[in-house]
JSON list of C-alpha atoms in Angstrom, two decimals:
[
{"chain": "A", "resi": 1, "resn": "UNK", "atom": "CA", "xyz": [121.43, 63.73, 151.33]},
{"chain": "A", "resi": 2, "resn": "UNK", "atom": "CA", "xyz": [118.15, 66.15, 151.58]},
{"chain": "A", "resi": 3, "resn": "UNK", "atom": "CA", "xyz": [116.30, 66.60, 154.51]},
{"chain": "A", "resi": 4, "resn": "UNK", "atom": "CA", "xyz": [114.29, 63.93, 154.28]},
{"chain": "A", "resi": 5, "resn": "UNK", "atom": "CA", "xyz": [116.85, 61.35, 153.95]},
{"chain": "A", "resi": 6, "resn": "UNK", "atom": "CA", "xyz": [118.78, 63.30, 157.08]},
{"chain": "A", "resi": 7, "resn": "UNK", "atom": "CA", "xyz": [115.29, 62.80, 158.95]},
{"chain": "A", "resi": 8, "resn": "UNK", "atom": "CA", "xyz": [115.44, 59.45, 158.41]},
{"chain": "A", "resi": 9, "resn": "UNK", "atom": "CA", "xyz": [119.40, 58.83, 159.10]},
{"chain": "A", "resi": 10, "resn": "UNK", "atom": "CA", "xyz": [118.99, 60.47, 162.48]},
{"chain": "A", "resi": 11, "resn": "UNK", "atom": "CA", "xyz": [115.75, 58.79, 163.70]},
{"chain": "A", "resi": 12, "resn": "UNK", "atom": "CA", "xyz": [117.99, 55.36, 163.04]},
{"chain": "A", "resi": 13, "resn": "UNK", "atom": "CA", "xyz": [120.41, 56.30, 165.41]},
{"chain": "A", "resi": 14, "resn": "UNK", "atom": "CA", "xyz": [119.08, 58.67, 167.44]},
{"chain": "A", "resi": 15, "resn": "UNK", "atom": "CA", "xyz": [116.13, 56.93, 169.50]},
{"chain": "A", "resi": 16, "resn": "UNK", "atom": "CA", "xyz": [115.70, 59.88, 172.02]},
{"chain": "A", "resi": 17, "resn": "UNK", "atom": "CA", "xyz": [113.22, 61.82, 171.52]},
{"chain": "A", "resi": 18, "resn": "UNK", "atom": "CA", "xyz": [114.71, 64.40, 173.53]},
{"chain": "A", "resi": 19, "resn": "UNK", "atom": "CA", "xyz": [117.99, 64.63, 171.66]},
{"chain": "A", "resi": 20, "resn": "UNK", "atom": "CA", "xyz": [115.62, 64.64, 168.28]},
{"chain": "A", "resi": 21, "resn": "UNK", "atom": "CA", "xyz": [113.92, 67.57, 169.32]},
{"chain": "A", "resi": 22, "resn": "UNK", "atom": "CA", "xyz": [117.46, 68.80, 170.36]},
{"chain": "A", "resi": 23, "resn": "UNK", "atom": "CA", "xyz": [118.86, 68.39, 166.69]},
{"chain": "A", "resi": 24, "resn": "UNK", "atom": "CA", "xyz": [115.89, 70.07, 165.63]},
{"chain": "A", "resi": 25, "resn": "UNK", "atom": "CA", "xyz": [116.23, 72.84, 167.41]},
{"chain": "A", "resi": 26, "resn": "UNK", "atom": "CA", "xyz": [120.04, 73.09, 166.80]},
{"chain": "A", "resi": 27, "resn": "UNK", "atom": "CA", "xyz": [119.06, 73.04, 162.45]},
{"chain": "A", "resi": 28, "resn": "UNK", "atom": "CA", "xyz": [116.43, 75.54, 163.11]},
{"chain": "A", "resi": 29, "resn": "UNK", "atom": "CA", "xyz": [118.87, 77.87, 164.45]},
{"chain": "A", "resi": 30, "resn": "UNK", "atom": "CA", "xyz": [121.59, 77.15, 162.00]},
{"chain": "A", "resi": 31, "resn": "UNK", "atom": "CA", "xyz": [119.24, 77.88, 159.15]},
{"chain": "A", "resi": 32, "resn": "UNK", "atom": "CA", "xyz": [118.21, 81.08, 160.72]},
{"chain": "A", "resi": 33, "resn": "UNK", "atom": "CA", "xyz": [122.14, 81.76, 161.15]},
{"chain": "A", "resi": 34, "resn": "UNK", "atom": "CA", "xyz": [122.56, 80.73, 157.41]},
{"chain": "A", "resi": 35, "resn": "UNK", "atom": "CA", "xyz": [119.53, 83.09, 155.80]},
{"chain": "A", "resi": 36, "resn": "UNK", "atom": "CA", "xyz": [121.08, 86.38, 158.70]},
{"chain": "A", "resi": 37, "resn": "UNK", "atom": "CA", "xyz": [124.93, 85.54, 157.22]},
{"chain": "A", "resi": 38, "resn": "UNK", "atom": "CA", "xyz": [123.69, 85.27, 153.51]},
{"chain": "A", "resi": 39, "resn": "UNK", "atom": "CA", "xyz": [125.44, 81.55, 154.09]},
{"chain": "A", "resi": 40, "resn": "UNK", "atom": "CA", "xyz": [124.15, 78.11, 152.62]},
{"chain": "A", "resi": 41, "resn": "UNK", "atom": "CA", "xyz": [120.72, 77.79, 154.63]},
{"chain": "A", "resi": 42, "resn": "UNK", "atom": "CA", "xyz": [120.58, 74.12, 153.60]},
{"chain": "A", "resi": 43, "resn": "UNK", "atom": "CA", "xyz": [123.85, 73.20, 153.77]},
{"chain": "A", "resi": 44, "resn": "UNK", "atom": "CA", "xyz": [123.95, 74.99, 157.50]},
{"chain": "A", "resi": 45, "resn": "UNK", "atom": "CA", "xyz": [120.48, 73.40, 158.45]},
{"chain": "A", "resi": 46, "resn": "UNK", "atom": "CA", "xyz": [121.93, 69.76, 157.25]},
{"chain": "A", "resi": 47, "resn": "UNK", "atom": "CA", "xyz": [124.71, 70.57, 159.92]},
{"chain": "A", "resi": 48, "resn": "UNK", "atom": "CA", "xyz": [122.58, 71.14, 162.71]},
{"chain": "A", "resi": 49, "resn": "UNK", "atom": "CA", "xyz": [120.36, 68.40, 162.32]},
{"chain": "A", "resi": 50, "resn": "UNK", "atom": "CA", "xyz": [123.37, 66.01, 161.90]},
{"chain": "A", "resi": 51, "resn": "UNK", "atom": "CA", "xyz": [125.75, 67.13, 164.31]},
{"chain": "A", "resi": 52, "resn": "UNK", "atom": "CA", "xyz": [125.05, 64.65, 166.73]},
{"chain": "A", "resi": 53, "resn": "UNK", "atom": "CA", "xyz": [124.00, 61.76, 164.85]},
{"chain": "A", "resi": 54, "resn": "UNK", "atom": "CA", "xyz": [126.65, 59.52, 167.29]},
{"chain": "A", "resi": 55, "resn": "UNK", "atom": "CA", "xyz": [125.69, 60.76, 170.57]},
{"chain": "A", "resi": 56, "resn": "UNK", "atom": "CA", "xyz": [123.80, 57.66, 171.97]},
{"chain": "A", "resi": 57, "resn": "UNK", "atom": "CA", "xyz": [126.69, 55.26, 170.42]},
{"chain": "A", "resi": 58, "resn": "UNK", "atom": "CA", "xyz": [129.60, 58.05, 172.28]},
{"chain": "A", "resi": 59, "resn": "UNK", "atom": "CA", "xyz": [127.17, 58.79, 175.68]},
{"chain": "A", "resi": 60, "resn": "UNK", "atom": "CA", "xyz": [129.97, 56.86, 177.29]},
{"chain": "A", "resi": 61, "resn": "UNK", "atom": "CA", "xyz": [133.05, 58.27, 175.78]},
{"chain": "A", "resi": 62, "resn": "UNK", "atom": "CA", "xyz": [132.97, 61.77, 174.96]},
{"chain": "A", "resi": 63, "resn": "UNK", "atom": "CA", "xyz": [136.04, 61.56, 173.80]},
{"chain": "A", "resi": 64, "resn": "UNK", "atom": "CA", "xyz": [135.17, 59.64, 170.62]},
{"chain": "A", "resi": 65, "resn": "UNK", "atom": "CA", "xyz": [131.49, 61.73, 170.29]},
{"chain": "A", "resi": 66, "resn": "UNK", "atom": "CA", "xyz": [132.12, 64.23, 167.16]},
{"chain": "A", "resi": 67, "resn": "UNK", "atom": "CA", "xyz": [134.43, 61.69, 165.47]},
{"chain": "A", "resi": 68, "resn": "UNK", "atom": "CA", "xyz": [132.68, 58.71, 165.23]},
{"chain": "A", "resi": 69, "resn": "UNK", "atom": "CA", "xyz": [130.02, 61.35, 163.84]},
{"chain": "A", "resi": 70, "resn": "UNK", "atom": "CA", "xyz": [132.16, 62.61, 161.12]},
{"chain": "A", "resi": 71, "resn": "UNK", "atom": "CA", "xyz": [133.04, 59.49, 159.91]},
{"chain": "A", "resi": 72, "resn": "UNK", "atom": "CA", "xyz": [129.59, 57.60, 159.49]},
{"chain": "A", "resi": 73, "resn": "UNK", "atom": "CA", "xyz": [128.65, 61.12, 157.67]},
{"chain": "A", "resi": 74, "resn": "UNK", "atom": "CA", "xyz": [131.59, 60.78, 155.57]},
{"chain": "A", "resi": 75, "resn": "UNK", "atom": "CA", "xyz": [130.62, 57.07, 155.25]},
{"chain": "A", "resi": 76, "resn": "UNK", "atom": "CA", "xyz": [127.37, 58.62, 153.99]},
{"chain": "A", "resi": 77, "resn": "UNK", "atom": "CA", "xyz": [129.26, 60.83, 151.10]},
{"chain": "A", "resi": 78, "resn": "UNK", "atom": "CA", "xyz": [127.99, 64.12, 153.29]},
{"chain": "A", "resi": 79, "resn": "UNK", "atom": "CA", "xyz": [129.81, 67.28, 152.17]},
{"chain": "A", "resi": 80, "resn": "UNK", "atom": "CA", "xyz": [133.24, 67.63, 153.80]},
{"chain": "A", "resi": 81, "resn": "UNK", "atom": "CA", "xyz": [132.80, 71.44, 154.78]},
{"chain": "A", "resi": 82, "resn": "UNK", "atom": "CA", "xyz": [129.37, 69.38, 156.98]},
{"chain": "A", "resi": 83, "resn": "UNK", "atom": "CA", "xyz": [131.82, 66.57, 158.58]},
{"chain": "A", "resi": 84, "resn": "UNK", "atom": "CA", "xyz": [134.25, 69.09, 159.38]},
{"chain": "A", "resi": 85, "resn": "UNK", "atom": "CA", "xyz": [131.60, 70.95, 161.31]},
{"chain": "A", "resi": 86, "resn": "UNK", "atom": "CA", "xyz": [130.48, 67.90, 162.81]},
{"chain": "A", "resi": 87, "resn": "UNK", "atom": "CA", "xyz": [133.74, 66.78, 164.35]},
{"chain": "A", "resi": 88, "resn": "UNK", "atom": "CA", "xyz": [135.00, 70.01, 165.31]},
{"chain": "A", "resi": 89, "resn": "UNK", "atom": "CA", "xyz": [131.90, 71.46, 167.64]},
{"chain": "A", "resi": 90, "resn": "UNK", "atom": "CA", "xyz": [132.97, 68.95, 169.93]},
{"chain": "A", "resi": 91, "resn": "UNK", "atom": "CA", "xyz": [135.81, 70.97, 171.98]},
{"chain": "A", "resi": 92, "resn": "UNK", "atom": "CA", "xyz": [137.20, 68.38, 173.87]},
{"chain": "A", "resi": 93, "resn": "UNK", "atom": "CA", "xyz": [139.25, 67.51, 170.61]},
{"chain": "A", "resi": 94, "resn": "UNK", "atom": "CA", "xyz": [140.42, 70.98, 170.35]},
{"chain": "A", "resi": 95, "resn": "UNK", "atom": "CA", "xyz": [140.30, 70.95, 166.30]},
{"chain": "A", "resi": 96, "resn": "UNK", "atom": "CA", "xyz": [140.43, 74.54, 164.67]},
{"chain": "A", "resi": 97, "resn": "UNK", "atom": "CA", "xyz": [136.98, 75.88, 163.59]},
{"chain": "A", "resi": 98, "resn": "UNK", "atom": "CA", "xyz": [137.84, 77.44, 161.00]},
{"chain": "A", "resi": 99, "resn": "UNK", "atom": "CA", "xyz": [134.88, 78.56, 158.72]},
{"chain": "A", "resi": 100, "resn": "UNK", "atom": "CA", "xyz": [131.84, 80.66, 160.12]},
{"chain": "A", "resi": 101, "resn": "UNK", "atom": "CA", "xyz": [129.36, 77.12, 160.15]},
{"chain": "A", "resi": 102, "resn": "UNK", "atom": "CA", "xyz": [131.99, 75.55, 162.05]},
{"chain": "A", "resi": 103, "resn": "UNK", "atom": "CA", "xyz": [132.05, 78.69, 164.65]},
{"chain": "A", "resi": 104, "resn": "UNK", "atom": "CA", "xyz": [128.06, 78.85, 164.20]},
{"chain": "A", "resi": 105, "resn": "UNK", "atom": "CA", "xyz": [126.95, 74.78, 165.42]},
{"chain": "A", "resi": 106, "resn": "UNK", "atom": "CA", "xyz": [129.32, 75.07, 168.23]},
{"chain": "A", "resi": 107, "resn": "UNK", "atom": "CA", "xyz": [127.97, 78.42, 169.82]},
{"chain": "A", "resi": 108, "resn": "UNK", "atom": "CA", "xyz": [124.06, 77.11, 168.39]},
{"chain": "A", "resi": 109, "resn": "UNK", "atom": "CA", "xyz": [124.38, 73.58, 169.96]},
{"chain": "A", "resi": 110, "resn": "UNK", "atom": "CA", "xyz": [124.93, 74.51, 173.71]},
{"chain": "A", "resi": 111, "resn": "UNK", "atom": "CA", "xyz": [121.97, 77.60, 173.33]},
{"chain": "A", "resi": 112, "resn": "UNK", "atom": "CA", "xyz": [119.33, 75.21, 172.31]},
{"chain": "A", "resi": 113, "resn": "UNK", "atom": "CA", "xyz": [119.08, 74.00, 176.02]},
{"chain": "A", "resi": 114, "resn": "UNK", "atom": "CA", "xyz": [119.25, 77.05, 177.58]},
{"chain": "A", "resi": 115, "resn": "UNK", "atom": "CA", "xyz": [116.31, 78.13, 175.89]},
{"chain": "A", "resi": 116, "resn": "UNK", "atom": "CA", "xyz": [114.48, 75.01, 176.21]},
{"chain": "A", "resi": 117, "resn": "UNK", "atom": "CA", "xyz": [115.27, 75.19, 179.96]},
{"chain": "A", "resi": 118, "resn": "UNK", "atom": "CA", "xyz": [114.00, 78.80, 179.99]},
{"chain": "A", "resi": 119, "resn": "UNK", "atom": "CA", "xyz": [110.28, 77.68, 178.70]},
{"chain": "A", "resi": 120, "resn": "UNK", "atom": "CA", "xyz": [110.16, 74.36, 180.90]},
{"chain": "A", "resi": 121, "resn": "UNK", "atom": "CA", "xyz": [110.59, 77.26, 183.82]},
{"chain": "A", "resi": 122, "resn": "UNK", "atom": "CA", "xyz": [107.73, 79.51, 182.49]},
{"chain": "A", "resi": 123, "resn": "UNK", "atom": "CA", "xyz": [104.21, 78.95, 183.80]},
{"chain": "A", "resi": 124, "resn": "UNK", "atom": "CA", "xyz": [102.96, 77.77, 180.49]},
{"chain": "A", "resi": 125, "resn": "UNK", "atom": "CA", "xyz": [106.39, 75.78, 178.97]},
{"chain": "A", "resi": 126, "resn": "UNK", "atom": "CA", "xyz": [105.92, 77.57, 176.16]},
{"chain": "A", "resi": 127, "resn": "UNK", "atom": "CA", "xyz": [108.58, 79.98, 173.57]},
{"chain": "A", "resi": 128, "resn": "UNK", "atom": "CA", "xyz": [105.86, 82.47, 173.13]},
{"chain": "A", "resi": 129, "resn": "UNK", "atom": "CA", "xyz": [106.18, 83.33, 176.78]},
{"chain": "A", "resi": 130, "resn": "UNK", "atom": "CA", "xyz": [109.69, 83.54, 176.96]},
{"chain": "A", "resi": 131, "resn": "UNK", "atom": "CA", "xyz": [112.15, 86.65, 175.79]},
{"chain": "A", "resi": 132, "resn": "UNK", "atom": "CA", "xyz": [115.68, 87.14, 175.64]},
{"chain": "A", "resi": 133, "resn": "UNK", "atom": "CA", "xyz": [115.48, 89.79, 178.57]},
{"chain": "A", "resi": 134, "resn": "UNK", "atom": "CA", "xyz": [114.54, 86.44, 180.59]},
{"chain": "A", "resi": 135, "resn": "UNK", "atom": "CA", "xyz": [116.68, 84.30, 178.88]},
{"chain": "A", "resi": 136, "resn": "UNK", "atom": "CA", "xyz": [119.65, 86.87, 179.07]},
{"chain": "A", "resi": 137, "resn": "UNK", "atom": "CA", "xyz": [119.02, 87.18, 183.18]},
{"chain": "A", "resi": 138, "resn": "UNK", "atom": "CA", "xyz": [119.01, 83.00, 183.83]},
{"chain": "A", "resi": 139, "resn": "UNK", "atom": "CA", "xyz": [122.44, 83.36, 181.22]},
{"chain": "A", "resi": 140, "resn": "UNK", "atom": "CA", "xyz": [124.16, 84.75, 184.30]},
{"chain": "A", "resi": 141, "resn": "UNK", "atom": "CA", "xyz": [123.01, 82.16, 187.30]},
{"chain": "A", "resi": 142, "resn": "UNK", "atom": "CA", "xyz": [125.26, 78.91, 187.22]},
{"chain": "A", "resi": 143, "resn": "UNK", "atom": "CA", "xyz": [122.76, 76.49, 188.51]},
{"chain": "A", "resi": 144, "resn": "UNK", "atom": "CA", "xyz": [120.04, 77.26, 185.60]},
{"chain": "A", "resi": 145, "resn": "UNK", "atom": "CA", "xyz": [120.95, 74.95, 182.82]},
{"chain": "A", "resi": 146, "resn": "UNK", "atom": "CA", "xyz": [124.21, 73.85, 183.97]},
{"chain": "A", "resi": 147, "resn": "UNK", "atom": "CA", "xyz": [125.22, 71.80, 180.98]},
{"chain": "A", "resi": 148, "resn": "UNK", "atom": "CA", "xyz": [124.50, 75.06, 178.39]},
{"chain": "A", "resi": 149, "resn": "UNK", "atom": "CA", "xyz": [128.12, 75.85, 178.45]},
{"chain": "A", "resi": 150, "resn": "UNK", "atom": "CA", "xyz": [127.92, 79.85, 178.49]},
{"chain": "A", "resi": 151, "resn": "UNK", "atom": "CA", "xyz": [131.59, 80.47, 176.77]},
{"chain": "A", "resi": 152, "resn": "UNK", "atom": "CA", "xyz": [130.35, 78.41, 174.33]},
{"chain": "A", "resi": 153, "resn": "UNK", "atom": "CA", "xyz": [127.43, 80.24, 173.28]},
{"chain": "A", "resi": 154, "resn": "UNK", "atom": "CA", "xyz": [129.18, 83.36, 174.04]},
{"chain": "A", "resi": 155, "resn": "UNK", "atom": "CA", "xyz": [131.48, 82.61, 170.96]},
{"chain": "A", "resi": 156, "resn": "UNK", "atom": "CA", "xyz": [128.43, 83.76, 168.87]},
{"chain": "A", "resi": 157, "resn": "UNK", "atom": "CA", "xyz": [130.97, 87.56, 168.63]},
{"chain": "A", "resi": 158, "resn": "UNK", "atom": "CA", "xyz": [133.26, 85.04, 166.36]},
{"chain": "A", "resi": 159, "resn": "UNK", "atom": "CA", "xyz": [129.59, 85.73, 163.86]},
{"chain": "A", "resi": 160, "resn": "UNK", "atom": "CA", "xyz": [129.80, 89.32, 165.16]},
{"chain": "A", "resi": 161, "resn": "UNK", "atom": "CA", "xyz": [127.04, 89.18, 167.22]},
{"chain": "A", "resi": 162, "resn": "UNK", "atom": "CA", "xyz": [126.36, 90.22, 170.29]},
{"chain": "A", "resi": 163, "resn": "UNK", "atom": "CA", "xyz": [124.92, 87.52, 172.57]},
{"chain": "A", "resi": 164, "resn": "UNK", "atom": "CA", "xyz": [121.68, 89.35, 172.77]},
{"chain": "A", "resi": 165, "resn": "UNK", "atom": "CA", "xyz": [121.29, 89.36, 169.14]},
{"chain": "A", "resi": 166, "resn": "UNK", "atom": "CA", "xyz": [122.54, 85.28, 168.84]},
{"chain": "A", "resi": 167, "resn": "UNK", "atom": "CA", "xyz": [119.95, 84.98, 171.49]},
{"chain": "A", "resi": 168, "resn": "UNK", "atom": "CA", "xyz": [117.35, 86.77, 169.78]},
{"chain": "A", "resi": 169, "resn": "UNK", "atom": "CA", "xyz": [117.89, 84.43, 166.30]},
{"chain": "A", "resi": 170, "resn": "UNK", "atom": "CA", "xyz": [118.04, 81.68, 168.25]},
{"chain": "A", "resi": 171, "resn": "UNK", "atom": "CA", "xyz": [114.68, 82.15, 170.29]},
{"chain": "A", "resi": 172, "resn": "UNK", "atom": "CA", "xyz": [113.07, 83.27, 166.64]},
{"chain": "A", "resi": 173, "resn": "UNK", "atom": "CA", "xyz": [114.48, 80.30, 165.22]},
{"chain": "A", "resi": 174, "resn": "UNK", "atom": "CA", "xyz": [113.10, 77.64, 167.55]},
{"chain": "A", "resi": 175, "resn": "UNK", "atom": "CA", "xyz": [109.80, 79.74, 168.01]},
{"chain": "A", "resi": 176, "resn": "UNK", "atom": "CA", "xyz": [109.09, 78.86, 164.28]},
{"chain": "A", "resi": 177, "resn": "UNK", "atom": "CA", "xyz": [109.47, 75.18, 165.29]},
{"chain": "A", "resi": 178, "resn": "UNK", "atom": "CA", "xyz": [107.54, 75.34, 168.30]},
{"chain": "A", "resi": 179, "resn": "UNK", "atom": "CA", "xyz": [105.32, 72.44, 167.58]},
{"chain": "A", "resi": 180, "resn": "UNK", "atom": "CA", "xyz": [107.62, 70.12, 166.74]},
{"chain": "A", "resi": 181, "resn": "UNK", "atom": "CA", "xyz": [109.87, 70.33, 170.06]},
{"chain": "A", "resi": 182, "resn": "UNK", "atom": "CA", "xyz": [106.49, 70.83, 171.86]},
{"chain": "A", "resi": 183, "resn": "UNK", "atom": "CA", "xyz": [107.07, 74.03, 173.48]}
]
């Protein structure tokens, strides 16, 4: 499946526009991950933008979310090292991530709304007037962006990064989407 046809495939099951711009934003940083760890940049970018291809049929059940995922990706003859990605950045299942894009879409999917909620908080809602000084300080107050779970993203030393750096990618990442996720 290329990117188009992953476009496509998500924008059948994923209706939100929201949680589009979210998957976005999640491939964006998981490309940018890819091209810093000399990994697969489209491989990695296909896992971000698929990773939650279930979420509006799971919104109920989070314990099936990530599975029923994996399977209509197998379904779709998606790469295995992809599905395994997919089911295991869900941690409620506590499945093994094993390879570095495993460890990478679970520590990128929770920091894509932190920074989102970040710019909705500047005066302009914008990236550009965000940095990860800001975003760092708001990292350490619990009621900002309560469902970015910070262990989560903290994970990013697994990469060997420091959460400054991930933030840093991540920020540059989205930044060179701005347009798309309207920020």
């Amino acid at each position: 499946m290329d990117r188009q046809q992953a476009v496509a495939y998500v924008k059948k099951h994923l209706k939100n526009k929201n949680l589009f711009k979210h998957v976005l934003a999640t491939e964006a940083i998981m490309k940018k991950l890819a091209e810093d760890l000399n990994e697969d940049t489209e491989k990695w970018a296909l896992a971000g933008l698929l990773h939650d291809i279930d979420y509006e049929k799971t919104a109920k059940d989070a314990r099936q979310h990530s599975l029923l995922g994996a399977k209509m990706l197998e379904e779709q003859g998606i790469s295995p090292d992809i599905v395994y990605a997919v089911r295991v950045h869900n941690e409620i299942h506590g499945l093994e991530r094993k390879t570095n894009m495993d460890k990478a879409l679970y520590c990128a999917d929770p920091t894509t709304g932190l920074i989102v909620a970040a710019a909705l908080i500047s005066p302009n809602k914008k990236l550009s007037d965000i940095d990860v000084d800001f975003i760092i300080r708001r990292f350490g107050e619990k009621a900002f962006a309560r469902g970015a779970n910070r262990e989560q993203i903290k994970s990013c030393s697994e990469l060997g990064y420091s959460l400054e750096e991930f933030i840093g990618l991540s920020l540059e990442a989205m930044r060179e989407i701005s347009e798309d996720l309207g920020l």
